[in-house]
Coordinates of N, CA and C in Angstrom, one line a residue:
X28 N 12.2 -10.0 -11.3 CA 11.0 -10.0 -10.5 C 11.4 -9.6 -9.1
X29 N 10.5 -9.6 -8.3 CA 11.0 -8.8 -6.9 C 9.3 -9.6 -5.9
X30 N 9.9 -9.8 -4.7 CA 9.0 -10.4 -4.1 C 8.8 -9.7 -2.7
X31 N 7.1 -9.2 -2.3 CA 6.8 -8.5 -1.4 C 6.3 -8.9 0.0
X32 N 6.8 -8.6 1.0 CA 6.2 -9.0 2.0 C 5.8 -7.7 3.1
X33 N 4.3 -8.0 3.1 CA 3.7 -6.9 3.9 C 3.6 -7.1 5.5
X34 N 3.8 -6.0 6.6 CA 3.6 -6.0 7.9 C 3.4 -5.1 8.8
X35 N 2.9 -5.3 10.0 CA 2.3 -3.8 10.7 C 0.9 -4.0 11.0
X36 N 0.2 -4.9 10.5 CA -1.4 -4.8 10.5 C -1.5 -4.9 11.9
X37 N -2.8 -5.5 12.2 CA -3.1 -5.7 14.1 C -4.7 -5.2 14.3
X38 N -4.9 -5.0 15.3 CA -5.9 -5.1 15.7 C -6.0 -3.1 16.8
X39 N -6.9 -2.7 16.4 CA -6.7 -1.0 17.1 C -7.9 -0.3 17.6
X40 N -7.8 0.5 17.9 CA -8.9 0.8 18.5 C -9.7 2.3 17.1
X41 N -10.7 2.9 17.0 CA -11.3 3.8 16.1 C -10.3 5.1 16.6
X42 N -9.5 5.6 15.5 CA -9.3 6.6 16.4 C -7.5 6.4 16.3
X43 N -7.2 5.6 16.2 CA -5.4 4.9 16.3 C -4.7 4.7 15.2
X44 N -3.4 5.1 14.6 CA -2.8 4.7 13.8 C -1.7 3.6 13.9
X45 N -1.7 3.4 12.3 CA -0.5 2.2 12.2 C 0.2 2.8 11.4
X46 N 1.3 2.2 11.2 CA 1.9 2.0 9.6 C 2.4 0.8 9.0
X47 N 2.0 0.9 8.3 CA 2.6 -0.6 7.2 C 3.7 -0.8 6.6
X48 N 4.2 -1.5 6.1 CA 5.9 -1.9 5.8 C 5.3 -2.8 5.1
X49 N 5.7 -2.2 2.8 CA 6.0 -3.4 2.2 C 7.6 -3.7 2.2
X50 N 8.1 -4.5 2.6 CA 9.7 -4.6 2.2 C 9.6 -5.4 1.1
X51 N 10.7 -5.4 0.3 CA 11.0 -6.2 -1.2 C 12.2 -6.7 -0.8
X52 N 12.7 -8.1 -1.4 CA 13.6 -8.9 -1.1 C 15.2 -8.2 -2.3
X53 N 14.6 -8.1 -3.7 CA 15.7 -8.1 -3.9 C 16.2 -6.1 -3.7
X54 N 17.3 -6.3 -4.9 CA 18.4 -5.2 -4.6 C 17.6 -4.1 -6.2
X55 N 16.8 -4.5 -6.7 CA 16.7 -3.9 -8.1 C 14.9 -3.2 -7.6
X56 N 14.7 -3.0 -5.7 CA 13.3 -2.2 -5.8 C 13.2 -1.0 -6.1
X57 N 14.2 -0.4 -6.3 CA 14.4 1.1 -6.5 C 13.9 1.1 -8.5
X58 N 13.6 0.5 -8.9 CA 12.7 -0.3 -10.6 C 11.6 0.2 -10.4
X59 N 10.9 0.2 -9.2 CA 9.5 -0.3 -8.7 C 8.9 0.6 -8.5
X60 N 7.8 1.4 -9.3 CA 6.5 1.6 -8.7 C 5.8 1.3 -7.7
X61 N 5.1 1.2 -6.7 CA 4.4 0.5 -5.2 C 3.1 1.1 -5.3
X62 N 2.3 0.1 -5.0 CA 0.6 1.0 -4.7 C 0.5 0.0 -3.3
X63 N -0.4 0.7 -2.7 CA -1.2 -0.2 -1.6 C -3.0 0.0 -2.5
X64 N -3.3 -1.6 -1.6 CA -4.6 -1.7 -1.5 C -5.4 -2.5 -0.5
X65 N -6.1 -2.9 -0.5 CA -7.0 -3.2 0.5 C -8.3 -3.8 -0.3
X66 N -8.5 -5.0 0.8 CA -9.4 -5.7 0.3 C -10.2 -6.3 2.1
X67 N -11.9 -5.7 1.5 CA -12.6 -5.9 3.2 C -13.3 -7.6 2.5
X68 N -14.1 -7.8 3.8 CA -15.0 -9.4 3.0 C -16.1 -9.0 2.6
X69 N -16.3 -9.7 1.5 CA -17.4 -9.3 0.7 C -17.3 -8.4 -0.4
X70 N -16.1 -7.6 -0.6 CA -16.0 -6.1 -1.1 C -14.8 -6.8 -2.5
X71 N -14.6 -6.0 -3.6 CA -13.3 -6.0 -4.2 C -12.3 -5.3 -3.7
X72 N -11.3 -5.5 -4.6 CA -10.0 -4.9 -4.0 C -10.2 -3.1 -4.2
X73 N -10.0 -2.9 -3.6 CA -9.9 -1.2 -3.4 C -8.5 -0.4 -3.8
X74 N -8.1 0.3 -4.9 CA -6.7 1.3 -4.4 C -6.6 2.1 -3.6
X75 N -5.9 2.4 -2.6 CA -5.2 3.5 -1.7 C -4.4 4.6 -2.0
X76 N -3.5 4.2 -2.6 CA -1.6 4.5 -2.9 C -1.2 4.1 -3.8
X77 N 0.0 5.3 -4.2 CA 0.6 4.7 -5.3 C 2.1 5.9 -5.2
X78 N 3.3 5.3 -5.4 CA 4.6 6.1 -5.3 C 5.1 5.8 -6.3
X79 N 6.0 6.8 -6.6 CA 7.0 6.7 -7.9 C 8.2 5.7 -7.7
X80 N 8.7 5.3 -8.4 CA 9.9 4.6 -8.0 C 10.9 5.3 -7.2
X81 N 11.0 6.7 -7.4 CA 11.9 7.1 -6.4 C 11.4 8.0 -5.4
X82 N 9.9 8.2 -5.3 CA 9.4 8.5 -4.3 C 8.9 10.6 -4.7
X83 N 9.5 10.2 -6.1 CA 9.2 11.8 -6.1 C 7.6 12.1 -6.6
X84 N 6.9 11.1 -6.8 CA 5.1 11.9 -6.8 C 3.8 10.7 -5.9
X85 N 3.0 10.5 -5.7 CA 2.1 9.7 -5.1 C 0.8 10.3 -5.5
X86 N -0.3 9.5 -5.6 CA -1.7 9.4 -5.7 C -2.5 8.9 -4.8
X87 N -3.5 9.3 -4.5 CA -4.5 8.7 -3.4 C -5.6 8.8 -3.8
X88 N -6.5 7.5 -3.3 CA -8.4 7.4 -3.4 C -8.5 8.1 -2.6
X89 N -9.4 9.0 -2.4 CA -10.5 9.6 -1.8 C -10.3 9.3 -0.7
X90 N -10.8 7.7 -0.8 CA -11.0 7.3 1.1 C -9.6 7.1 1.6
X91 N -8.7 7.9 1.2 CA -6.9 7.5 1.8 C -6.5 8.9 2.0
X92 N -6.7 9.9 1.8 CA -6.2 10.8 0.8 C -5.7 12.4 2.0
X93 N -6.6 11.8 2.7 CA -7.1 12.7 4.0 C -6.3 12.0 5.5
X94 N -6.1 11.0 5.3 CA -5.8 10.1 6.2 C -4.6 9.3 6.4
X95 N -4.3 9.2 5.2 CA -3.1 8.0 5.0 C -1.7 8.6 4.5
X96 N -1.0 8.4 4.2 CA 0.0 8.8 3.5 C 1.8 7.5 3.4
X97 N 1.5 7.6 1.9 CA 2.4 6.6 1.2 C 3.8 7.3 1.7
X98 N 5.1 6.2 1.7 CA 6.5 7.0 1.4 C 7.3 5.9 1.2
X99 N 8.8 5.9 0.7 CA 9.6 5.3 0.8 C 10.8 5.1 1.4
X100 N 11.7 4.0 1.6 CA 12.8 4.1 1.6 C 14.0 3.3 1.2
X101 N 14.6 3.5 0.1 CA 14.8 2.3 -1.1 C 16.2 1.7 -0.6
X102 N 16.6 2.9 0.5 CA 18.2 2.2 0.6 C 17.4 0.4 1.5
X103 N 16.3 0.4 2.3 CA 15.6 -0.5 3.1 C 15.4 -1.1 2.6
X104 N 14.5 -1.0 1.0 CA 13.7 -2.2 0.1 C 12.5 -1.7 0.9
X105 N 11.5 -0.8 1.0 CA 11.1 -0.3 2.0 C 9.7 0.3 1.7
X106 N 8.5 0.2 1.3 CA 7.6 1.3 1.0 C 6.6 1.3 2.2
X107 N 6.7 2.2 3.1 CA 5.4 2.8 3.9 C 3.5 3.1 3.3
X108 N 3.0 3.0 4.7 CA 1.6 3.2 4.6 C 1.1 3.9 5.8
X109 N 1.4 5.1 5.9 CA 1.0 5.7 7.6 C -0.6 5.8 7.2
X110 N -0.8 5.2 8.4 CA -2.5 5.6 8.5 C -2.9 6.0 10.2
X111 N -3.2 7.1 10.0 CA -4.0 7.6 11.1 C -5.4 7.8 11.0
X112 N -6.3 8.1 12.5 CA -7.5 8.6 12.2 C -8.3 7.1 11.7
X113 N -7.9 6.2 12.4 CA -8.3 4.9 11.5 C -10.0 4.7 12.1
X114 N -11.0 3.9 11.4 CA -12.1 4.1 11.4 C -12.7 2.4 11.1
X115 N -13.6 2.2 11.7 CA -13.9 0.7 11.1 C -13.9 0.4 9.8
X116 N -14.5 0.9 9.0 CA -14.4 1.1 8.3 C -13.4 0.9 7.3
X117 N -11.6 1.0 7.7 CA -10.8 0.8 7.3 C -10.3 -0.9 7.5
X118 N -11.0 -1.5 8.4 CA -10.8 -2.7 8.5 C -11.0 -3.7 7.0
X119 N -9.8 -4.5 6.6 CA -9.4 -4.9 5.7 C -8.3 -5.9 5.6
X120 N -7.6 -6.5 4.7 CA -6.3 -7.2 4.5 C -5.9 -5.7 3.8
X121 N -4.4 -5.6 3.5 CA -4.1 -5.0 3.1 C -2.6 -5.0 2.5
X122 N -2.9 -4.7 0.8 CA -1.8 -5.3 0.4 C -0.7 -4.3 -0.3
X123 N 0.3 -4.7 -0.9 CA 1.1 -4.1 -1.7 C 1.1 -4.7 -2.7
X124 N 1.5 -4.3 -4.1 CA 2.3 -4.3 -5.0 C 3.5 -3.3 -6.0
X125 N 4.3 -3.8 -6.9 CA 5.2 -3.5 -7.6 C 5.0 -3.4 -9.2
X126 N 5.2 -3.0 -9.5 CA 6.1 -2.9 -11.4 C 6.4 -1.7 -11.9
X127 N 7.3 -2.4 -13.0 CA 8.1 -1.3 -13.6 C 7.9 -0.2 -13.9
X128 N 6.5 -0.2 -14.5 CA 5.6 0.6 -15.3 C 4.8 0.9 -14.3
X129 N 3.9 2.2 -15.0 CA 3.3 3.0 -14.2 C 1.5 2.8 -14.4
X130 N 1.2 1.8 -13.5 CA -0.2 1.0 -13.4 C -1.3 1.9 -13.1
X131 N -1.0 3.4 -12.4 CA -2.1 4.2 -11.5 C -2.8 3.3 -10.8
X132 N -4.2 3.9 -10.6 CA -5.4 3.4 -9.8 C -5.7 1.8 -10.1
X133 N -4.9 1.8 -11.3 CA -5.5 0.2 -11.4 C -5.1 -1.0 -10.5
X134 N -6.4 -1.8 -9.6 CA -6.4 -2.9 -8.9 C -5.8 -3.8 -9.5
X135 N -5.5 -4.2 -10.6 CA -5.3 -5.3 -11.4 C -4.1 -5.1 -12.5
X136 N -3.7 -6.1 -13.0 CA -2.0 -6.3 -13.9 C -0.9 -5.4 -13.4
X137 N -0.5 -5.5 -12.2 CA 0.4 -5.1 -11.4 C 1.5 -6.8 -11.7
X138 N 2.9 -6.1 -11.3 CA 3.5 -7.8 -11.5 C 3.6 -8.4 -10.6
X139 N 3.9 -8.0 -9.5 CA 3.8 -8.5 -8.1 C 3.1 -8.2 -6.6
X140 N 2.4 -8.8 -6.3 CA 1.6 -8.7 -5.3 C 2.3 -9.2 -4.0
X141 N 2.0 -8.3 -2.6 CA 2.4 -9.5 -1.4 C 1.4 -10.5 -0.9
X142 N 1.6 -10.3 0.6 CA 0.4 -11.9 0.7 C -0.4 -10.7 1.7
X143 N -0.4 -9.9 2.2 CA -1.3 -8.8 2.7 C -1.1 -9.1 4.1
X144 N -1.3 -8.2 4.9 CA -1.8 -7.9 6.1 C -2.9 -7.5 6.9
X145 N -3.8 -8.1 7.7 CA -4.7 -8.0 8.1 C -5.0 -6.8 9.3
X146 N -5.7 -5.6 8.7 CA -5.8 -4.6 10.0 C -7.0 -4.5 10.3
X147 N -7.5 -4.5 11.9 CA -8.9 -5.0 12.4 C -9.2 -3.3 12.9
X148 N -9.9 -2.5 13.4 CA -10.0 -1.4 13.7 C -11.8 -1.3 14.4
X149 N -11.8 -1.5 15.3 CA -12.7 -1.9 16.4 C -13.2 -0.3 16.8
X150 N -14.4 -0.4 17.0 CA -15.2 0.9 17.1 C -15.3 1.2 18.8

């Protein structure tokens, strides 16, 4: 198993980027598949991202795709979330997960989830 903790979120102005940091605790993340997603209030969870274990392919929703961009870096335990161009709209928690296997777009039966980070994005 492998346990995620997400960081970077904050509060921005329309217009400002961030980037996100899931890091993974143990030594076996380079196993791992990574997606980001995002969850606003009121809404379901949304997919963003998705990387290969070793970083050689990635996927994006629509609303990411143009704007965001996933990466890694495994010697760290390390998976990025650059977001520029950020929009209220993008206001959300926003999370990571892991597994072995190759999950795609799917929001759900991932093995490990983190506890998310909250990014506010003020108009």
């Amino acid at each position: 198993q492998v346990q995620l903790v997400e960081s970077g979120g904050g509060l921005v102005q329309a217009g400002d980027s961030l980037r996100l940091a899931c890091a993974a605790s143990g030594r076996a993340f380079s196993n791992y598949h990574v997606g980001w997603f995002r969850q606003a209030p009121g809404k379901e969870r949304e997919f963003l991202a998705i990387i290969t274990r070793y970083g050689g392919s990635t996927d994006y929703a629509d609303s990411a795709k143009d704007r965001f961009t996933i990466s890694r870096d495994n010697a760290k335990n390390t998976v990025y979330l650059q977001m520029n161009s950020l929009k209220p709209e993008d206001t959300a928690v926003y999370y990571c997960a892991a597994d072995n296997v190759w999950r795609g777009r799917r929001a759900v039966q991932w093995d490990a989830w983190g506890q998310g980070t909250q990014v506010t994005v003020s108009s």
